[in-house]
Amino acid sequence: MDHPLPDAAPRRRAPTVVAVIVVLILGVVAATLAVMLLTRGDGSVAMPSASASATASRPPTSTSDTPSPSLAPEPSDGTSAAPSAEASAFARPSEVLPLGSELRVTADSLRIRQGPGVERPITGVVNAGDLLFLTGIENPRLAPITADGFAWYPVAFMPGYSGWPIEPADSDGRVVGWIAAESASESFVELVVPQCPDSVSDLAAVVALTPYERVACFGDETLTLEGTYGCPFCDSLTQPYATDPAWLAEWTHHLDVLVPSWGEYPPFPGSIVMATPPDVEPIGPDRRGSVLRVTGHFDDPRSADCSITPEPAAGADPPHEEAVEWYCRERFVVESWEAIGTDPAYEALIPG
């Protein structure tokens, strides 16, 4: 029987934009979540620089010792995966891989498929040591899909690239799809240890971290960040599920993003997804394109009470409670904010 290798969406030229969090991502993400990834166009746009903080990210690093993907056999009962050590002492979910995290392949090889299941078409192959970005969970559970004896997760992969969640400037070789992360007896990937900065000087340093790293590195520490508010091409994304509390858990927070600047787009500059509680003045859609100074925190304790309820559907499973909690923990909860300027590049990106 064909073994653990997931479906990956067909490779495409159009890069993607990370929007949540959930990640948020962090972005970006799932078709039903529409949290982490948004599609962006091919053409570059020349625009004046914004007054927000400059874009920065962890530089892409090459995994030069990693062999290029080949159609090697995937892990099977007769092929053991490399041992998976404890990733770190940082908090992490106990039952699921955290959304918006980076994974390292520990199996000799692993197939990327168009969907969860060993019969789905193969769109790529990754090898031991390759780095994957967990883009989101494309189903209402926010948890892996179990099929053919494996737990399947959607990921993004770019050969030799490790700068997630920032999208590679040249995404021509990027592959997205599903990998079989584990079976009942062994794991084929491991969570990459969070790489925490010694200090945070601006928003660019924060968006360069994966949504999971932001929680692991900062906890609920109060941060003050400056950036451009809003996404100029996200209005088509809708709210598919009932959430509670809505201010923290609803999907449409992909509109409440803070980016370092739109002046260098493309590539997408990265973002954090914000959530504004009822006792804080709403930012409001009229502030989109404004440069804001926002004080807030990740890992809000109210995340433990987050719930997401999908629309009734035949065979739909309830959301995974721990995955939902982590989805909310990765939100940047606003404590206060003020408008300090405007981003001249924002308006130029609005469609139409």
GROMACS .gro file of N, CA, C and O in nm, residues 7 10 87 100 113 115 147 157-158 182 190 213 240 243 269 308:
model
   64
    7ASP      N    1  -0.137   1.514   0.010
    7ASP     CA    2  -0.167   1.586  -0.112
    7ASP      C    3  -0.120   1.728  -0.097
    7ASP      O    4  -0.140   1.791   0.002
   10PRO      N    5  -0.168   2.210  -0.632
   10PRO     CA    6  -0.079   2.223  -0.747
   10PRO      C    7   0.010   2.346  -0.733
   10PRO      O    8  -0.034   2.448  -0.683
   87ALA      N    9   1.105   1.933   2.128
   87ALA     CA   10   1.142   2.054   2.055
   87ALA      C   11   1.204   2.159   2.146
   87ALA      O   12   1.304   2.219   2.113
  100GLY      N   13   0.069   2.765   1.234
  100GLY     CA   14   0.169   2.869   1.211
  100GLY      C   15   0.304   2.835   1.270
  100GLY      O   16   0.374   2.923   1.319
  113ARG      N   17   0.099   1.583  -0.097
  113ARG     CA   18  -0.016   1.543  -0.179
  113ARG      C   19  -0.120   1.654  -0.186
  113ARG      O   20  -0.119   1.747  -0.107
  115GLY      N   21  -0.421   1.639  -0.107
  115GLY     CA   22  -0.518   1.629   0.001
  115GLY      C   23  -0.481   1.516   0.093
  115GLY      O   24  -0.386   1.441   0.067
  147ALA      N   25  -0.655   0.996   0.796
  147ALA     CA   26  -0.693   0.918   0.678
  147ALA      C   27  -0.586   0.813   0.651
  147ALA      O   28  -0.465   0.842   0.663
  157PHE      N   29   0.613   2.446   0.127
  157PHE     CA   30   0.754   2.407   0.117
  157PHE      C   31   0.820   2.481   0.003
  157PHE      O   32   0.763   2.497  -0.104
  158MET      N   33   0.942   2.528   0.028
  158MET     CA   34   1.024   2.591  -0.075
  158MET      C   35   1.165   2.534  -0.058
  158MET      O   36   1.224   2.548   0.050
  182GLU      N   37   0.232   1.190   1.103
  182GLU     CA   38   0.256   1.080   1.196
  182GLU      C   39   0.157   0.967   1.175
  182GLU      O   40   0.051   0.986   1.116
  190GLU      N   41   0.919   1.695   1.304
  190GLU     CA   42   0.933   1.746   1.441
  190GLU      C   43   0.916   1.896   1.440
  190GLU      O   44   0.943   1.963   1.339
  213GLU      N   45   0.603   3.084   1.726
  213GLU     CA   46   0.718   3.140   1.795
  213GLU      C   47   0.681   3.264   1.875
  213GLU      O   48   0.737   3.289   1.983
  240PRO      N   49  -1.716   3.210   0.813
  240PRO     CA   50  -1.795   3.089   0.790
  240PRO      C   51  -1.849   3.021   0.915
  240PRO      O   52  -1.936   2.935   0.905
  243THR      N   53  -1.839   3.194   1.641
  243THR     CA   54  -1.725   3.194   1.732
  243THR      C   55  -1.761   3.262   1.864
  243THR      O   56  -1.850   3.345   1.870
  269PRO      N   57   0.478   4.170   0.306
  269PRO     CA   58   0.569   4.208   0.414
  269PRO      C   59   0.552   4.132   0.544
  269PRO      O   60   0.628   4.152   0.637
  308ILE      N   61  -1.533   2.752   1.851
  308ILE     CA   62  -1.568   2.772   1.711
  308ILE      C   63  -1.669   2.665   1.672
  308ILE      O   64  -1.646   2.547   1.696
   0.00000   0.00000   0.00000
